[in-house]
Amino acid sequence: MLRCLRAPVLLPLLSALIASTVQAIPKITRSGRYLYDSSGNRFYIKGIAYQEQGEVVASDDNPFGEPSSFIDPLAIDAACARDLPFLQELGVNTIRVYSVNSSLNHDACMNAFSQAGIYAIIDLSTPLNGSIDRVSPSWSTNILDQYTHTIDVFSKYDNVLAYNVGNEVVISNTTAVSPYIKAAARDIKAYLKSKGSSALVGYAAINGQSTWRGDLADYLSCDPSNSNSDSTSIDIYGLNDYEWCGDSNFQSSYAATTNAFSDYNVVAYFSEFGCIKSPPRLWTETVALFGSDMNTVWSGGIAFSYFPASSADGQFGMVTISSDAKTVTTSDDFDRLKTEYNSISFINSPSQSSAGASSYPSCPAADSNFLASTTIPPTPNEAACNCLESALSCQFTPLTSNYTAVVGELLDFGCSLLGQVGSNACNDIGGDGAKGVYGRISGCDPTIKLSYVMSQYYESQQRQASSCQFGGNGTVNSRVSSSLTADSAASSCIANPSAVFTPSAAPTNNAPAPNGSSTSGNNNTSGALSISYDSQALLGLAAMGILSVIGGIWTLQ
């Protein structure tokens, strides 16, 4: 049955709920491969994906249908008040949010969800320049700063269950990206520990081919040093699994996958589920997912999706929102999930005392199907990168603030010019996750990498001013001595390019604003970089290479 309720009715209800609830939400911790609340009871993720889909521009470069923008659902107070009664009606205890804007205020939403007993799994990545690229990956200062700043903003909330460092970044032909994901997990885990946070570090994986799916899971939870250390391991592994379609059963849908993860060493859950290939969606998979067939392996899952979302497989979503954003209309999908979710009884075993501690085995060996070195990228060093930037002879000075796409074009162009003069300087800005080799500047912001490439070319041309033009986007740094080269500056500033250390907080006056973010309601949106092209900035760039495909945010199978 379709039902609707208007937001003005919900605001007083929400206020009353918060006023009448004083007990803090229980703290969730990990023991071995299971989650437990503060009373020692087993905790299962009974969740739903909670984010409106951003703009999706269909193209050959975007086969996954990934959004190029996002709407931060935790920054729209009225929308959270509108939706909370429906989330409670479903009986969810967790929401998953795929991108947030750390420059906005999230107090009302996060506190309301906390009072209602709802945790949040927050993906740290954002579309475009805020995620690890599948094709040209890097673990760099701009992404690290974005991740740590988001953590700083959300650390005051008691209902953050986990932070994901990536979503479906690794696919069948990009397994060499895996070391970058592992490096992100290492540094974010160290950062959380330095802040005294108990939030978990996770990754959400595509349900890929059996030839590499297990290797990826094992790789992200292994110890390359063979010392049984958890320092580079994720805490919680999410699998976006849509195997159960229609009126199926455990044996024909989930049995093989469950068996494959039977000996997994950290928490595992379904970070997305809810096949739409054989409608209607009956949601009977929840009986298996939370039942005795699967509870010893999995810790619940996230139903996809509360809001409408389109994909190559069709339309997801359990509610529709009116054009004035005030009315929620539920669907039969919603009602069926509500029935199934509210019939679940959690199996409280094993006990926390018998769960044991996780062990961290050696990493899987690379092979033709899984190309991932156990040598992972170093920690991005912002101080060293800033030192380098100030010492470079030719600096990137874009003609437009919307310079994201211009950086990619110019990097391609600059590296092609260096190749023509026989220079291999672009090796310094890249890396190879299959070989475990990372350039000494690979952890720097893309704009600094570009300044380095421009300086290398400028110096190869005997410092002719015209060779620092780059379509009007380069400026000679008159403060740098002509005897100082880009190579010597890199050697001086980045003396230990393989260093691993605990990251520090991102500077608040230079905190990265998520790309393409938007919101509505009573919050302001920060000025984020977009992929808009400026005609002046692109002058003279026609011969440049095409910008690499940007890797995965909110991807659907």
Short mmCIF file of N, CA, C and O in Angstrom, two decimals, residues 303-400:
data_model
loop_
_atom_site.label_atom_id
_atom_site.label_comp_id
_atom_site.label_asym_id
_atom_site.label_seq_id
_atom_site.Cartn_x
_atom_site.Cartn_y
_atom_site.Cartn_z
N ALA A 303 20.37 -2.98 2.78
CA ALA A 303 19.45 -3.08 1.66
C ALA A 303 19.60 -1.84 0.77
O ALA A 303 19.72 -0.72 1.26
N PHE A 304 19.58 -2.06 -0.51
CA PHE A 304 19.73 -0.96 -1.47
C PHE A 304 18.41 -0.78 -2.23
O PHE A 304 17.93 -1.72 -2.85
N SER A 305 17.77 0.37 -2.17
CA SER A 305 18.17 1.63 -1.60
C SER A 305 16.91 2.33 -1.13
O SER A 305 15.83 2.10 -1.69
N TYR A 306 17.02 3.19 -0.12
CA TYR A 306 15.86 3.95 0.35
C TYR A 306 15.35 4.87 -0.76
O TYR A 306 14.18 4.86 -1.11
N PHE A 307 16.24 5.67 -1.32
CA PHE A 307 15.87 6.61 -2.38
C PHE A 307 15.94 5.92 -3.75
O PHE A 307 16.67 4.93 -3.92
N PRO A 308 15.22 6.44 -4.74
CA PRO A 308 15.35 5.90 -6.10
C PRO A 308 16.78 6.02 -6.61
O PRO A 308 17.47 6.99 -6.33
N ALA A 309 17.23 5.00 -7.33
CA ALA A 309 18.56 5.02 -7.93
C ALA A 309 18.52 4.19 -9.20
O ALA A 309 17.98 3.08 -9.22
N SER A 310 19.10 4.71 -10.25
CA SER A 310 19.11 4.00 -11.53
C SER A 310 20.45 3.34 -11.74
O SER A 310 21.48 3.78 -11.24
N SER A 311 20.43 2.24 -12.49
CA SER A 311 21.66 1.54 -12.83
C SER A 311 21.45 0.81 -14.14
O SER A 311 20.36 0.83 -14.72
N ALA A 312 22.49 0.13 -14.60
CA ALA A 312 22.36 -0.66 -15.83
C ALA A 312 21.35 -1.78 -15.66
O ALA A 312 20.76 -2.26 -16.63
N ASP A 313 21.13 -2.21 -14.42
CA ASP A 313 20.18 -3.30 -14.16
C ASP A 313 18.74 -2.81 -14.03
O ASP A 313 17.81 -3.63 -14.05
N GLY A 314 18.55 -1.50 -13.88
CA GLY A 314 17.20 -0.98 -13.74
C GLY A 314 17.08 -0.01 -12.58
O GLY A 314 18.07 0.56 -12.13
N GLN A 315 15.86 0.16 -12.08
CA GLN A 315 15.58 1.15 -11.07
C GLN A 315 15.47 0.54 -9.67
O GLN A 315 14.69 -0.39 -9.46
N PHE A 316 16.27 1.06 -8.75
CA PHE A 316 16.17 0.68 -7.35
C PHE A 316 15.35 1.75 -6.61
O PHE A 316 14.96 2.75 -7.18
N GLY A 317 15.15 1.54 -5.33
CA GLY A 317 14.49 2.53 -4.50
C GLY A 317 13.22 2.01 -3.87
O GLY A 317 12.50 1.21 -4.47
N MET A 318 12.94 2.47 -2.65
CA MET A 318 11.75 2.01 -1.92
C MET A 318 10.79 3.12 -1.58
O MET A 318 9.69 2.87 -1.12
N VAL A 319 11.20 4.38 -1.80
CA VAL A 319 10.29 5.49 -1.59
C VAL A 319 10.47 6.48 -2.73
O VAL A 319 11.47 6.44 -3.46
N THR A 320 9.50 7.35 -2.88
CA THR A 320 9.64 8.51 -3.76
C THR A 320 9.40 9.77 -2.94
O THR A 320 8.60 9.76 -1.99
N ILE A 321 10.09 10.82 -3.30
CA ILE A 321 9.99 12.09 -2.59
C ILE A 321 9.30 13.10 -3.50
O ILE A 321 9.63 13.20 -4.69
N SER A 322 8.36 13.84 -2.96
CA SER A 322 7.62 14.82 -3.76
C SER A 322 8.55 15.92 -4.25
O SER A 322 9.64 16.12 -3.71
N SER A 323 8.09 16.65 -5.25
CA SER A 323 8.93 17.70 -5.85
C SER A 323 9.27 18.81 -4.87
O SER A 323 10.29 19.48 -5.02
N ASP A 324 8.44 19.01 -3.85
CA ASP A 324 8.75 20.02 -2.84
C ASP A 324 9.57 19.45 -1.68
O ASP A 324 9.83 20.14 -0.70
N ALA A 325 9.96 18.18 -1.81
CA ALA A 325 10.83 17.50 -0.83
C ALA A 325 10.19 17.35 0.54
O ALA A 325 10.89 17.10 1.52
N LYS A 326 8.87 17.42 0.62
CA LYS A 326 8.20 17.35 1.92
C LYS A 326 7.43 16.06 2.14
O LYS A 326 7.12 15.72 3.28
N THR A 327 7.13 15.35 1.07
CA THR A 327 6.26 14.18 1.19
C THR A 327 6.98 12.91 0.78
O THR A 327 7.64 12.87 -0.26
N VAL A 328 6.85 11.87 1.58
CA VAL A 328 7.41 10.55 1.30
C VAL A 328 6.27 9.61 0.92
O VAL A 328 5.26 9.53 1.62
N THR A 329 6.44 8.92 -0.19
CA THR A 329 5.48 7.90 -0.60
C THR A 329 6.20 6.56 -0.66
O THR A 329 7.20 6.44 -1.37
N THR A 330 5.74 5.61 0.09
CA THR A 330 6.40 4.31 0.13
C THR A 330 5.83 3.38 -0.93
O THR A 330 4.75 3.60 -1.47
N SER A 331 6.57 2.33 -1.22
CA SER A 331 6.18 1.37 -2.25
C SER A 331 5.96 -0.01 -1.65
O SER A 331 6.21 -0.24 -0.46
N ASP A 332 5.55 -0.93 -2.49
CA ASP A 332 5.41 -2.32 -2.05
C ASP A 332 6.75 -2.90 -1.62
O ASP A 332 6.82 -3.74 -0.72
N ASP A 333 7.84 -2.46 -2.29
CA ASP A 333 9.19 -2.89 -1.88
C ASP A 333 9.44 -2.52 -0.43
O ASP A 333 10.02 -3.31 0.35
N PHE A 334 9.07 -1.32 -0.06
CA PHE A 334 9.23 -0.85 1.31
C PHE A 334 8.46 -1.74 2.27
O PHE A 334 8.99 -2.17 3.30
N ASP A 335 7.21 -2.00 1.94
CA ASP A 335 6.36 -2.79 2.84
C ASP A 335 6.87 -4.21 3.00
O ASP A 335 6.83 -4.78 4.11
N ARG A 336 7.37 -4.79 1.91
CA ARG A 336 7.88 -6.16 2.02
C ARG A 336 9.16 -6.21 2.85
O ARG A 336 9.35 -7.13 3.65
N LEU A 337 10.05 -5.21 2.65
CA LEU A 337 11.27 -5.18 3.46
C LEU A 337 10.91 -4.94 4.93
O LEU A 337 11.51 -5.55 5.83
N LYS A 338 9.96 -4.07 5.16
CA LYS A 338 9.51 -3.82 6.54
C LYS A 338 9.05 -5.12 7.21
O LYS A 338 9.42 -5.41 8.35
N THR A 339 8.26 -5.90 6.49
CA THR A 339 7.77 -7.17 7.05
C THR A 339 8.93 -8.10 7.37
O THR A 339 8.97 -8.72 8.45
N GLU A 340 9.87 -8.22 6.45
CA GLU A 340 10.99 -9.14 6.65
C GLU A 340 11.93 -8.64 7.75
O GLU A 340 12.35 -9.42 8.62
N TYR A 341 12.27 -7.36 7.70
CA TYR A 341 13.19 -6.82 8.70
C TYR A 341 12.62 -6.93 10.11
O TYR A 341 13.34 -7.22 11.08
N ASN A 342 11.33 -6.68 10.25
CA ASN A 342 10.75 -6.69 11.59
C ASN A 342 10.45 -8.09 12.11
O ASN A 342 10.03 -8.25 13.26
N SER A 343 10.69 -9.09 11.27
CA SER A 343 10.52 -10.47 11.74
C SER A 343 11.83 -11.12 12.13
O SER A 343 11.87 -12.27 12.56
N ILE A 344 12.94 -10.37 11.98
CA ILE A 344 14.27 -10.91 12.27
C ILE A 344 14.51 -10.98 13.78
O ILE A 344 14.22 -10.04 14.51
N SER A 345 15.02 -12.10 14.22
CA SER A 345 15.50 -12.25 15.60
C SER A 345 16.99 -12.55 15.54
O SER A 345 17.41 -13.57 14.96
N PHE A 346 17.80 -11.66 16.07
CA PHE A 346 19.24 -11.84 16.02
C PHE A 346 19.67 -13.06 16.84
O PHE A 346 19.17 -13.29 17.94
N ILE A 347 20.60 -13.82 16.28
CA ILE A 347 21.16 -14.99 16.99
C ILE A 347 22.36 -14.52 17.79
O ILE A 347 23.37 -14.07 17.24
N ASN A 348 22.25 -14.59 19.10
CA ASN A 348 23.27 -14.02 19.97
C ASN A 348 24.40 -15.02 20.25
O ASN A 348 24.65 -15.42 21.39
N SER A 349 25.08 -15.39 19.18
CA SER A 349 26.22 -16.29 19.33
C SER A 349 27.15 -16.07 18.14
O SER A 349 26.70 -15.64 17.08
N PRO A 350 28.43 -16.33 18.29
CA PRO A 350 29.06 -16.76 19.54
C PRO A 350 29.10 -15.62 20.55
O PRO A 350 28.96 -14.46 20.20
N SER A 351 29.32 -15.97 21.80
CA SER A 351 29.45 -14.95 22.83
C SER A 351 30.73 -14.16 22.60
O SER A 351 31.67 -14.64 21.96
N GLN A 352 30.77 -12.96 23.12
CA GLN A 352 31.95 -12.13 22.92
C GLN A 352 33.20 -12.76 23.53
O GLN A 352 34.29 -12.67 22.97
N SER A 353 33.03 -13.43 24.66
CA SER A 353 34.18 -14.05 25.32
C SER A 353 34.76 -15.21 24.52
O SER A 353 35.94 -15.54 24.67
N SER A 354 33.94 -15.81 23.67
CA SER A 354 34.42 -16.95 22.88
C SER A 354 34.72 -16.57 21.43
O SER A 354 35.11 -17.43 20.63
N ALA A 355 34.54 -15.29 21.10
CA ALA A 355 34.76 -14.86 19.71
C ALA A 355 36.24 -14.92 19.33
O ALA A 355 36.60 -15.13 18.18
N GLY A 356 37.10 -14.72 20.31
CA GLY A 356 38.53 -14.75 20.02
C GLY A 356 39.01 -13.49 19.34
O GLY A 356 38.23 -12.61 18.98
N ALA A 357 40.29 -13.40 19.16
CA ALA A 357 40.90 -12.25 18.50
C ALA A 357 41.22 -12.61 17.05
O ALA A 357 41.43 -13.78 16.72
N SER A 358 41.23 -11.60 16.22
CA SER A 358 41.57 -11.84 14.82
C SER A 358 43.05 -12.14 14.66
O SER A 358 43.89 -11.59 15.37
N SER A 359 43.34 -13.01 13.75
CA SER A 359 44.73 -13.20 13.32
C SER A 359 44.86 -12.58 11.95
O SER A 359 43.88 -12.45 11.21
N TYR A 360 46.06 -12.19 11.60
CA TYR A 360 46.30 -11.51 10.33
C TYR A 360 47.33 -12.30 9.54
O TYR A 360 48.54 -12.15 9.75
N PRO A 361 46.85 -13.13 8.64
CA PRO A 361 47.75 -14.05 7.93
C PRO A 361 48.60 -13.34 6.89
O PRO A 361 48.45 -12.15 6.63
N SER A 362 49.50 -14.10 6.31
CA SER A 362 50.32 -13.56 5.23
C SER A 362 49.43 -13.28 4.03
O SER A 362 48.33 -13.82 3.90
N CYS A 363 49.90 -12.44 3.17
CA CYS A 363 49.09 -11.97 2.05
C CYS A 363 49.09 -12.98 0.90
O CYS A 363 50.06 -13.71 0.70
N PRO A 364 47.99 -13.01 0.13
CA PRO A 364 47.94 -13.93 -1.01
C PRO A 364 48.99 -13.55 -2.06
O PRO A 364 49.27 -12.36 -2.27
N ALA A 365 49.54 -14.53 -2.68
CA ALA A 365 50.55 -14.29 -3.72
C ALA A 365 49.88 -13.73 -4.97
O ALA A 365 48.78 -14.14 -5.34
N ALA A 366 50.54 -12.78 -5.59
CA ALA A 366 50.03 -12.24 -6.84
C ALA A 366 50.09 -13.29 -7.94
O ALA A 366 50.99 -14.14 -7.96
N ASP A 367 49.11 -13.25 -8.82
CA ASP A 367 49.11 -14.14 -9.98
C ASP A 367 48.48 -13.41 -11.15
O ASP A 367 48.25 -12.19 -11.08
N SER A 368 48.20 -14.11 -12.23
CA SER A 368 47.69 -13.46 -13.43
C SER A 368 46.30 -12.88 -13.24
O SER A 368 45.87 -12.01 -14.00
N ASN A 369 45.57 -13.35 -12.22
CA ASN A 369 44.22 -12.84 -11.96
C ASN A 369 44.19 -11.74 -10.91
O ASN A 369 43.31 -10.89 -10.93
N PHE A 370 45.15 -11.79 -10.00
CA PHE A 370 45.19 -10.79 -8.93
C PHE A 370 46.59 -10.20 -8.87
O PHE A 370 47.53 -10.82 -8.38
N LEU A 371 46.72 -8.98 -9.40
CA LEU A 371 48.01 -8.32 -9.51
C LEU A 371 48.13 -7.26 -8.43
O LEU A 371 47.76 -6.11 -8.61
N ALA A 372 48.63 -7.65 -7.28
CA ALA A 372 48.76 -6.70 -6.18
C ALA A 372 50.01 -7.01 -5.38
O ALA A 372 50.13 -8.07 -4.79
N SER A 373 50.91 -6.04 -5.35
CA SER A 373 52.15 -6.21 -4.60
C SER A 373 51.88 -6.05 -3.10
O SER A 373 50.96 -5.33 -2.69
N THR A 374 52.68 -6.70 -2.29
CA THR A 374 52.58 -6.51 -0.84
C THR A 374 53.37 -5.27 -0.38
O THR A 374 53.34 -4.92 0.79
N THR A 375 54.05 -4.62 -1.31
CA THR A 375 54.66 -3.33 -1.02
C THR A 375 53.62 -2.26 -1.35
O THR A 375 53.24 -2.11 -2.51
N ILE A 376 53.15 -1.56 -0.34
CA ILE A 376 52.07 -0.61 -0.55
C ILE A 376 52.59 0.82 -0.51
O ILE A 376 53.68 1.08 0.01
N PRO A 377 51.85 1.78 -1.07
CA PRO A 377 52.33 3.16 -1.15
C PRO A 377 52.63 3.76 0.22
O PRO A 377 52.03 3.37 1.23
N PRO A 378 53.53 4.71 0.27
CA PRO A 378 53.85 5.38 1.53
C PRO A 378 52.73 6.31 1.97
O PRO A 378 51.77 6.55 1.24
N THR A 379 52.87 6.85 3.17
CA THR A 379 51.91 7.83 3.68
C THR A 379 52.14 9.17 2.96
O THR A 379 53.27 9.66 2.92
N PRO A 380 51.11 9.75 2.39
CA PRO A 380 51.28 11.07 1.74
C PRO A 380 51.81 12.10 2.74
O PRO A 380 51.31 12.20 3.87
N ASN A 381 52.82 12.85 2.32
CA ASN A 381 53.50 13.79 3.21
C ASN A 381 53.24 15.22 2.73
O ASN A 381 53.89 15.72 1.81
N GLU A 382 52.27 15.86 3.35
CA GLU A 382 51.86 17.19 2.89
C GLU A 382 52.96 18.22 3.07
O GLU A 382 53.18 19.08 2.21
N ALA A 383 53.67 18.17 4.19
CA ALA A 383 54.74 19.14 4.42
C ALA A 383 55.82 19.04 3.35
O ALA A 383 56.30 20.06 2.83
N ALA A 384 56.19 17.81 3.01
CA ALA A 384 57.21 17.61 1.98
C ALA A 384 56.71 18.08 0.62
O ALA A 384 57.46 18.69 -0.15
N CYS A 385 55.46 17.80 0.32
CA CYS A 385 54.89 18.22 -0.97
C CYS A 385 54.79 19.74 -1.06
O CYS A 385 55.06 20.33 -2.12
N ASN A 386 54.42 20.40 0.04
CA ASN A 386 54.35 21.85 0.03
C ASN A 386 55.73 22.48 -0.12
O ASN A 386 55.91 23.51 -0.77
N CYS A 387 56.73 21.84 0.50
CA CYS A 387 58.11 22.28 0.34
C CYS A 387 58.51 22.23 -1.13
O CYS A 387 59.09 23.18 -1.67
N LEU A 388 58.16 21.14 -1.78
CA LEU A 388 58.50 20.98 -3.19
C LEU A 388 57.79 22.03 -4.04
O LEU A 388 58.40 22.65 -4.92
N GLU A 389 56.54 22.23 -3.77
CA GLU A 389 55.76 23.18 -4.58
C GLU A 389 56.40 24.57 -4.57
O GLU A 389 56.51 25.22 -5.62
N SER A 390 56.82 25.02 -3.42
CA SER A 390 57.38 26.37 -3.31
C SER A 390 58.73 26.49 -4.01
O SER A 390 59.17 27.60 -4.33
N ALA A 391 59.41 25.36 -4.24
CA ALA A 391 60.75 25.39 -4.82
C ALA A 391 60.77 25.11 -6.32
O ALA A 391 61.84 25.07 -6.92
N LEU A 392 59.61 24.91 -6.93
CA LEU A 392 59.57 24.57 -8.35
C LEU A 392 59.64 25.82 -9.22
O LEU A 392 59.04 26.85 -8.91
N SER A 393 60.33 25.70 -10.34
CA SER A 393 60.62 26.86 -11.20
C SER A 393 59.42 27.29 -12.04
O SER A 393 59.31 28.46 -12.41
N CYS A 394 58.55 26.39 -12.38
CA CYS A 394 57.36 26.70 -13.19
C CYS A 394 56.15 26.17 -12.45
O CYS A 394 56.07 24.96 -12.20
N GLN A 395 55.23 27.03 -12.10
CA GLN A 395 54.12 26.63 -11.25
C GLN A 395 52.77 26.72 -11.97
O GLN A 395 52.54 27.60 -12.79
N PHE A 396 51.93 25.77 -11.63
CA PHE A 396 50.57 25.72 -12.18
C PHE A 396 49.75 26.85 -11.56
O PHE A 396 49.53 26.89 -10.36
N THR A 397 49.33 27.80 -12.40
CA THR A 397 48.49 28.92 -11.98
C THR A 397 47.28 28.96 -12.91
O THR A 397 47.28 29.69 -13.90
N PRO A 398 46.27 28.19 -12.63
CA PRO A 398 45.14 28.05 -13.56
C PRO A 398 44.37 29.34 -13.77
O PRO A 398 44.30 30.19 -12.87
N LEU A 399 43.79 29.46 -14.95
CA LEU A 399 42.99 30.62 -15.28
C LEU A 399 41.59 30.53 -14.71
O LEU A 399 40.83 31.50 -14.80
N THR A 400 41.24 29.39 -14.17
CA THR A 400 39.89 29.18 -13.66
C THR A 400 39.95 28.41 -12.35
O THR A 400 40.88 27.63 -12.13
#
